[in-house]
Amino acid sequence: MEVFYSPYDPATNDEPYSVYARLRAQAPLYHNAGLDFWALSRHADVSAALTDSALLSSDHGPMLDPGAWGTHARRFLSFVAMDPPEHTRMRAAISRGFTPRRVAALEPMIREIAREHIEEAVERETFDFARDIAAKLPLDVISELVGVPPSYRAGVRRDFSSVLAYDPEGKMAEDGLKGIVSLGDYYRSIIAERRAAPGDDLVSALVADDELTDEDIVAFLFLLIGAGAETTTHLLSAAWYWAWRNPAQRAAAFGGAITGWMEESLRYDTPAHGVARRLTRDTEWYGTRVPEGAKVWLLIGSANRDEDVFAHPDVYDLTRDTGRAISFGAGRHYCLGGPLARLEGRVALEELTKAVSPDYDIDETGIRRTAHGNVRGMVNLPTTVKRA
């Protein structure tokens, strides 16, 4: 039976890994003529493609969704929709406001926010883990980083949620467009305030760089709140769910294996599931010539389950060596927010193991997943807990 793959197929979205295994075995170069993309699924191919920006350009953005693919992608996705030398200049400028020292200094703030959301949820005993903890924490951390006052953070979360509302064809809903306009206007107002009266937040560091325009900064903030917040949200939900599904691994997690819990969750149920690239010249893979200009889909989620790299890849194992996982990409476009996502993940999981008993329960019938191609994760995860 011929393998079929579409990231917008609900059945595949619910359980993609058996499809990925068939792609790796039967169609390591897969062509979806209807959606007009080519997919690479093996670890060797995906990791090589991620590091070859001369062959596979980022100038149309990383998103497979039809409305987001094109030269306009940089308006909302900053330097991830650029190639050198523009990418080099923009990433270097933004990195100066996003240093390891600045990220590490955020830990007390992150822990305070995590404790607040966890305590509110645990007080109710039954709650939606994805919505009430996993989604709120990274958005509030980014709001703190940007300088959004607490009174407006619920509004940022609302606008961000509407931006993620995609239909099955991958087109952004009307509310999503309104959310983008609303967030963009709000971020421009913050930038104007920081130019007039700088503070010690990230936006103040960015406006101090003469190479960055207001639109450059707005695009980066969209990237930060989109790629950064959503990745961490789905990392936390995946860790919570798969530990529940694997009691022995859950015991290890609650026994202190926090780093292994986080890293194996990133590999096993990778949030940033795939990225798109534009092919710059005719290229042959597996005996098939792919034409210049083709949209190539790099399946990171499949690569992280490749049996040629990870022994027993479909086993969730917190002791596994995940050193070859490419959960945050590779090469020039390795995720700038990776260290922040890992910090948030570690802190949240530490606080959860302190706050609740390991015998928590999940209502699988209430789980709902994202419906767009680049990111895979849970938007609803009904949970019942007991205090530790």
Short mmCIF file of C-alpha atoms in Angstrom, two decimals:
data_model
loop_
_atom_site.label_atom_id
_atom_site.label_comp_id
_atom_site.label_asym_id
_atom_site.label_seq_id
_atom_site.Cartn_x
_atom_site.Cartn_y
_atom_site.Cartn_z
CA MET A 1 0.00 0.00 0.00
CA GLU A 2 1.39 3.38 -1.04
CA VAL A 3 2.17 5.72 1.83
CA PHE A 4 0.21 8.99 2.06
CA TYR A 5 1.30 11.96 4.15
CA SER A 6 -0.25 15.36 4.81
CA PRO A 7 0.42 17.40 7.95
CA TYR A 8 -3.19 18.59 7.75
CA ASP A 9 -4.67 15.08 7.89
CA PRO A 10 -6.40 14.79 11.32
CA ALA A 11 -5.55 11.10 11.71
CA THR A 12 -1.88 11.75 10.97
CA ASN A 13 -1.84 14.72 13.30
CA ASP A 14 -3.22 12.56 16.13
CA GLU A 15 -0.62 9.82 15.58
CA PRO A 16 2.05 10.68 13.00
CA TYR A 17 4.86 8.35 14.01
CA SER A 18 3.69 5.21 12.22
CA VAL A 19 3.35 7.33 9.07
CA TYR A 20 6.85 8.72 9.58
CA ALA A 21 8.25 5.21 9.97
CA ARG A 22 6.70 4.27 6.61
CA LEU A 23 8.05 7.44 5.00
CA ARG A 24 11.58 6.67 6.22
CA ALA A 25 11.33 3.07 4.99
CA GLN A 26 9.38 3.48 1.74
CA ALA A 27 9.52 7.12 0.67
CA PRO A 28 12.44 9.00 2.28
CA LEU A 29 11.81 11.66 -0.36
CA TYR A 30 8.04 12.11 -0.48
CA HIS A 31 6.09 14.33 -2.88
CA ASN A 32 2.63 15.65 -2.00
CA ALA A 33 1.46 16.96 -5.35
CA GLY A 34 -1.79 18.40 -4.01
CA LEU A 35 -0.07 20.63 -1.45
CA ASP A 36 3.02 21.01 -3.67
CA PHE A 37 5.80 20.09 -1.25
CA TRP A 38 8.57 17.50 -0.97
CA ALA A 39 9.31 15.92 2.43
CA LEU A 40 12.55 14.53 3.83
CA SER A 41 12.07 12.29 6.88
CA ARG A 42 15.37 10.54 7.70
CA HIS A 43 17.68 11.99 10.35
CA ALA A 44 20.70 12.09 8.03
CA ASP A 45 18.78 14.01 5.35
CA VAL A 46 17.00 16.41 7.69
CA SER A 47 20.09 17.29 9.73
CA ALA A 48 22.17 17.81 6.56
CA ALA A 49 19.46 19.98 5.02
CA LEU A 50 19.15 22.15 8.12
CA THR A 51 22.81 23.08 7.92
CA ASP A 52 22.94 23.75 4.15
CA SER A 53 21.49 27.23 3.77
CA ALA A 54 23.05 27.62 0.31
CA LEU A 55 21.01 24.70 -1.06
CA LEU A 56 17.90 25.19 1.06
CA SER A 57 16.96 28.83 1.51
CA SER A 58 14.93 30.26 4.39
CA ASP A 59 13.87 33.34 2.42
CA HIS A 60 10.24 32.16 2.11
CA GLY A 61 9.97 31.39 5.82
CA PRO A 62 9.80 28.09 7.72
CA MET A 63 6.03 27.55 7.55
CA LEU A 64 4.30 25.06 5.26
CA ASP A 65 0.96 26.87 5.54
CA PRO A 66 0.12 28.42 2.12
CA GLY A 67 -0.69 31.87 3.47
CA ALA A 68 2.58 32.10 5.40
CA TRP A 69 4.94 30.87 2.64
CA GLY A 70 6.59 33.62 0.60
CA THR A 71 8.93 36.59 0.69
CA HIS A 72 6.49 38.38 3.02
CA ALA A 73 7.27 35.87 5.82
CA ARG A 74 10.02 38.07 7.25
CA ARG A 75 7.40 40.65 8.29
CA PHE A 76 6.27 38.34 11.10
CA LEU A 77 9.13 35.86 11.45
CA SER A 78 12.19 38.11 11.50
CA PHE A 79 15.55 36.52 10.76
CA VAL A 80 14.24 32.94 10.53
CA ALA A 81 12.85 34.00 7.13
CA MET A 82 16.20 35.35 5.93
CA ASP A 83 19.48 34.04 4.49
CA PRO A 84 23.00 35.41 4.96
CA PRO A 85 24.10 38.15 4.96
CA GLU A 86 20.78 39.61 6.21
CA HIS A 87 20.25 36.71 8.60
CA THR A 88 23.77 37.04 10.00
CA ARG A 89 23.35 40.77 10.66
CA MET A 90 19.88 40.49 12.20
CA ARG A 91 20.63 37.48 14.37
CA ALA A 92 23.83 39.04 15.67
CA ALA A 93 22.04 42.29 16.54
CA ILE A 94 19.17 40.54 18.31
CA SER A 95 21.50 38.11 20.12
CA ARG A 96 23.08 41.05 21.91
CA GLY A 97 19.76 41.59 23.69
CA PHE A 98 19.25 37.87 24.30
CA THR A 99 22.52 36.76 25.87
CA PRO A 100 23.04 33.64 28.03
CA ARG A 101 23.61 35.93 31.01
CA ARG A 102 20.30 37.71 30.44
CA VAL A 103 18.47 34.38 30.05
CA ALA A 104 20.06 32.82 33.16
CA ALA A 105 19.11 35.87 35.21
CA LEU A 106 15.45 35.17 34.46
CA GLU A 107 15.27 32.01 36.58
CA PRO A 108 13.87 33.60 39.79
CA MET A 109 11.18 35.38 37.77
CA ILE A 110 10.32 32.21 35.84
CA ARG A 111 10.07 30.22 39.07
CA GLU A 112 7.75 32.80 40.61
CA ILE A 113 5.43 32.76 37.59
CA ALA A 114 5.50 28.95 37.44
CA ARG A 115 4.60 28.65 41.12
CA GLU A 116 1.73 31.10 40.72
CA HIS A 117 0.11 29.24 37.83
CA ILE A 118 0.75 25.81 39.34
CA GLU A 119 -0.74 26.84 42.69
CA GLU A 120 -3.86 28.28 41.02
CA ALA A 121 -4.37 25.05 39.08
CA VAL A 122 -3.58 22.65 41.91
CA GLU A 123 -6.01 24.47 44.19
CA ARG A 124 -8.81 23.31 41.86
CA GLU A 125 -7.42 19.73 41.67
CA THR A 126 -9.04 19.20 38.23
CA PHE A 127 -7.88 21.58 35.50
CA ASP A 128 -6.59 21.76 31.93
CA PHE A 129 -2.82 21.35 32.14
CA ALA A 130 -2.17 22.67 28.62
CA ARG A 131 -4.32 25.77 28.98
CA ASP A 132 -3.85 26.61 32.66
CA ILE A 133 -0.13 25.94 33.12
CA ALA A 134 1.73 25.03 29.93
CA ALA A 135 0.31 27.88 27.82
CA LYS A 136 0.31 30.58 30.47
CA LEU A 137 3.87 30.20 31.77
CA PRO A 138 5.90 30.89 28.59
CA LEU A 139 3.62 33.72 27.43
CA ASP A 140 3.88 35.45 30.80
CA VAL A 141 7.65 34.94 30.85
CA ILE A 142 7.95 36.56 27.42
CA SER A 143 5.65 39.38 28.51
CA GLU A 144 7.91 39.96 31.52
CA LEU A 145 10.96 39.85 29.27
CA VAL A 146 9.42 42.37 26.87
CA GLY A 147 8.06 44.63 29.61
CA VAL A 148 4.32 43.98 29.25
CA PRO A 149 2.64 44.98 32.53
CA PRO A 150 0.65 42.27 34.40
CA SER A 151 -2.62 44.07 33.63
CA TYR A 152 -2.22 43.44 29.89
CA ARG A 153 -0.83 39.89 29.91
CA ALA A 154 -4.25 38.26 29.63
CA GLY A 155 -4.80 40.36 26.49
CA VAL A 156 -1.51 39.14 24.99
CA ARG A 157 -2.53 35.54 25.71
CA ARG A 158 -5.92 36.13 24.04
CA ASP A 159 -4.43 37.69 20.91
CA PHE A 160 -1.80 34.97 20.68
CA SER A 161 -4.45 32.24 20.92
CA SER A 162 -6.34 33.76 18.00
CA VAL A 163 -3.16 33.89 15.90
CA LEU A 164 -2.89 30.09 16.26
CA ALA A 165 -6.40 29.46 14.92
CA TYR A 166 -5.84 27.68 11.60
CA ASP A 167 -8.37 25.95 9.39
CA PRO A 168 -7.72 22.49 7.87
CA GLU A 169 -6.34 24.06 4.69
CA GLY A 170 -3.66 25.86 6.67
CA LYS A 171 -5.07 29.35 6.20
CA MET A 172 -5.16 31.80 9.06
CA ALA A 173 -8.61 32.61 10.43
CA GLU A 174 -9.98 36.17 10.51
CA ASP A 175 -9.55 36.37 14.29
CA GLY A 176 -5.89 35.44 13.80
CA LEU A 177 -5.35 38.37 11.46
CA LYS A 178 -7.00 40.67 13.96
CA GLY A 179 -4.78 39.23 16.68
CA ILE A 180 -1.66 39.97 14.64
CA VAL A 181 -2.76 43.58 14.09
CA SER A 182 -3.59 44.02 17.77
CA LEU A 183 -0.30 42.55 18.99
CA GLY A 184 1.69 44.51 16.41
CA ASP A 185 0.12 47.79 17.47
CA TYR A 186 0.72 47.03 21.13
CA TYR A 187 4.37 46.10 20.58
CA ARG A 188 4.92 49.29 18.58
CA SER A 189 3.59 51.29 21.53
CA ILE A 190 6.06 49.53 23.86
CA ILE A 191 8.93 50.24 21.45
CA ALA A 192 7.98 53.94 21.34
CA GLU A 193 7.88 54.07 25.15
CA ARG A 194 11.33 52.42 25.46
CA ARG A 195 12.87 54.77 22.90
CA ALA A 196 11.65 57.67 25.01
CA ALA A 197 12.47 56.12 28.39
CA PRO A 198 14.66 52.99 28.27
CA GLY A 199 14.40 50.40 31.04
CA ASP A 200 16.18 47.12 31.73
CA ASP A 201 13.93 44.84 29.66
CA LEU A 202 14.63 43.14 26.33
CA VAL A 203 12.92 45.82 24.20
CA SER A 204 15.12 48.49 25.77
CA ALA A 205 18.18 46.45 24.82
CA LEU A 206 16.90 46.08 21.26
CA VAL A 207 16.02 49.75 20.70
CA ALA A 208 19.53 50.67 21.85
CA ASP A 209 20.88 48.94 18.72
CA ASP A 210 20.92 51.44 15.85
CA GLU A 211 20.86 48.63 13.29
CA LEU A 212 17.35 47.55 14.30
CA THR A 213 14.29 49.43 13.05
CA ASP A 214 10.92 49.38 14.81
CA GLU A 215 9.67 46.86 12.24
CA ASP A 216 12.72 44.65 12.82
CA ILE A 217 11.93 44.59 16.54
CA VAL A 218 8.21 43.95 16.04
CA ALA A 219 9.01 41.01 13.73
CA PHE A 220 11.37 39.56 16.32
CA LEU A 221 8.77 39.91 19.07
CA PHE A 222 6.26 38.04 16.90
CA LEU A 223 8.86 35.33 16.43
CA LEU A 224 9.62 35.21 20.14
CA ILE A 225 6.02 34.96 21.23
CA GLY A 226 5.13 32.52 18.44
CA ALA A 227 8.05 30.12 18.15
CA GLY A 228 9.27 30.61 21.71
CA ALA A 229 6.03 30.39 23.65
CA GLU A 230 4.41 27.63 21.62
CA THR A 231 7.47 25.36 21.72
CA THR A 232 7.69 25.56 25.51
CA THR A 233 3.94 25.06 25.88
CA HIS A 234 4.02 21.82 23.91
CA LEU A 235 7.22 20.63 25.59
CA LEU A 236 5.56 20.88 29.00
CA SER A 237 2.36 19.16 27.89
CA ALA A 238 4.30 16.37 26.20
CA ALA A 239 6.40 15.79 29.31
CA TRP A 240 3.30 15.71 31.51
CA TYR A 241 1.37 13.36 29.20
CA TRP A 242 4.10 10.86 28.33
CA ALA A 243 5.25 10.54 31.93
CA TRP A 244 1.65 9.70 32.81
CA ARG A 245 1.54 7.09 30.03
CA ASN A 246 4.80 5.51 31.28
CA PRO A 247 4.60 4.98 35.07
CA ALA A 248 8.21 3.78 35.49
CA GLN A 249 9.50 6.88 33.69
CA ARG A 250 7.11 9.04 35.73
CA ALA A 251 8.63 7.64 38.92
CA ALA A 252 12.09 8.52 37.64
CA ALA A 253 10.93 12.02 36.70
CA PHE A 254 9.43 12.66 40.12
CA GLY A 255 12.56 11.15 41.62
CA GLY A 256 14.67 13.96 40.19
CA ALA A 257 15.41 13.05 36.54
CA ILE A 258 14.21 16.46 35.38
CA THR A 259 16.75 17.01 32.62
CA GLY A 260 16.18 13.53 31.16
CA TRP A 261 12.42 14.10 31.38
CA MET A 262 12.67 17.34 29.43
CA GLU A 263 15.16 16.16 26.80
CA GLU A 264 13.43 12.85 26.07
CA SER A 265 10.09 14.66 25.76
CA LEU A 266 11.66 17.04 23.24
CA ARG A 267 12.89 14.08 21.20
CA TYR A 268 9.93 11.76 21.60
CA ASP A 269 7.15 14.25 20.85
CA THR A 270 9.04 17.14 19.25
CA PRO A 271 7.08 20.43 19.42
CA ALA A 272 8.75 22.04 16.38
CA HIS A 273 7.72 19.18 14.13
CA GLY A 274 8.95 20.46 10.79
CA VAL A 275 10.34 23.43 8.88
CA ALA A 276 10.03 24.45 5.25
CA ARG A 277 12.84 25.53 2.94
CA ARG A 278 13.03 26.74 -0.69
CA LEU A 279 15.33 24.69 -2.93
CA THR A 280 17.83 26.97 -4.71
CA ARG A 281 18.84 24.59 -7.52
CA ASP A 282 17.74 21.31 -9.09
CA THR A 283 18.79 18.54 -6.71
CA GLU A 284 18.56 14.77 -6.75
CA TRP A 285 17.50 12.72 -3.73
CA TYR A 286 16.98 8.96 -3.94
CA GLY A 287 17.08 8.97 -7.73
CA THR A 288 14.46 11.70 -8.11
CA ARG A 289 15.26 15.18 -9.36
CA VAL A 290 13.55 17.94 -7.34
CA PRO A 291 13.31 21.24 -9.25
CA GLU A 292 14.73 24.58 -8.23
CA GLY A 293 12.20 26.63 -6.28
CA ALA A 294 10.49 23.59 -4.76
CA LYS A 295 9.11 23.76 -1.22
CA VAL A 296 11.01 21.18 0.84
CA TRP A 297 9.54 20.06 4.18
CA LEU A 298 12.09 18.88 6.75
CA LEU A 299 10.43 16.50 9.20
CA ILE A 300 12.26 17.06 12.47
CA GLY A 301 9.66 15.02 14.35
CA SER A 302 10.43 12.02 12.15
CA ALA A 303 14.20 12.50 12.33
CA ASN A 304 14.03 12.35 16.14
CA ARG A 305 12.39 8.90 15.87
CA ASP A 306 14.85 7.51 13.30
CA GLU A 307 15.80 3.94 14.23
CA ASP A 308 19.20 4.37 12.55
CA VAL A 309 20.09 6.98 15.18
CA PHE A 310 18.05 6.11 18.28
CA ALA A 311 17.73 2.50 19.46
CA HIS A 312 14.09 1.56 20.05
CA PRO A 313 13.00 5.11 19.10
CA ASP A 314 9.33 4.56 19.99
CA VAL A 315 10.20 3.77 23.61
CA TYR A 316 9.97 6.72 26.02
CA ASP A 317 13.18 6.43 28.08
CA LEU A 318 14.47 9.19 30.36
CA THR A 319 17.94 7.58 30.50
CA ARG A 320 18.40 7.78 26.73
CA ASP A 321 21.31 9.65 25.16
CA THR A 322 19.50 12.42 23.26
CA GLY A 323 22.70 14.13 22.09
CA ARG A 324 21.84 13.68 18.40
CA ALA A 325 18.28 14.95 18.70
CA ILE A 326 17.60 18.03 16.54
CA SER A 327 14.61 19.33 18.49
CA PHE A 328 15.73 22.96 18.19
CA GLY A 329 17.06 22.66 14.66
CA ALA A 330 20.68 22.90 13.52
CA GLY A 331 23.05 25.21 11.69
CA ARG A 332 22.53 28.96 11.22
CA HIS A 333 18.90 28.74 12.25
CA TYR A 334 19.42 26.78 15.47
CA CYS A 335 16.73 28.15 17.76
CA LEU A 336 17.94 31.30 19.52
CA GLY A 337 15.28 30.72 22.20
CA GLY A 338 16.34 27.14 22.92
CA PRO A 339 18.13 28.00 26.19
CA LEU A 340 15.09 29.95 27.41
CA ALA A 341 12.74 27.07 26.53
CA ARG A 342 14.96 24.62 28.39
CA LEU A 343 15.16 26.92 31.41
CA GLU A 344 11.38 27.34 31.52
CA GLY A 345 10.87 23.61 31.06
CA ARG A 346 13.29 22.67 33.83
CA VAL A 347 11.88 25.17 36.31
CA ALA A 348 8.24 24.25 35.61
CA LEU A 349 8.88 20.51 35.91
CA GLU A 350 10.82 21.02 39.13
CA GLU A 351 7.97 23.03 40.63
CA LEU A 352 5.36 20.51 39.47
CA THR A 353 7.15 17.62 41.17
CA LYS A 354 7.23 19.64 44.40
CA ALA A 355 3.57 20.62 44.22
CA VAL A 356 1.73 17.43 43.21
CA SER A 357 1.77 13.73 43.89
CA PRO A 358 3.06 11.52 41.06
CA ASP A 359 -0.24 9.62 40.91
CA TYR A 360 -1.99 12.28 38.83
CA ASP A 361 -4.53 11.33 36.19
CA ILE A 362 -5.35 12.51 32.66
CA ASP A 363 -8.67 12.26 30.83
CA GLU A 364 -7.55 11.15 27.36
CA THR A 365 -11.00 11.70 25.87
CA GLY A 366 -10.59 15.45 26.40
CA ILE A 367 -7.20 15.81 24.71
CA ARG A 368 -7.15 18.10 21.67
CA ARG A 369 -4.10 18.78 19.53
CA THR A 370 -2.94 21.65 17.35
CA ALA A 371 -4.07 21.60 13.75
CA HIS A 372 -1.26 23.31 11.85
CA GLY A 373 1.80 21.84 10.28
CA ASN A 374 4.97 23.26 11.85
CA VAL A 375 4.11 22.63 15.47
CA ARG A 376 2.52 19.59 17.07
CA GLY A 377 1.23 19.62 20.62
CA MET A 378 -1.74 19.61 22.91
CA VAL A 379 -4.05 22.56 23.40
CA ASN A 380 -6.27 20.70 25.88
CA LEU A 381 -4.98 18.21 28.46
CA PRO A 382 -7.56 17.56 31.24
CA THR A 383 -5.76 16.65 34.45
CA THR A 384 -6.64 15.69 38.03
CA VAL A 385 -3.98 15.95 40.74
CA LYS A 386 -3.43 15.55 44.46
CA ARG A 387 -1.12 17.76 46.46
CA ALA A 388 2.31 16.34 47.22
#
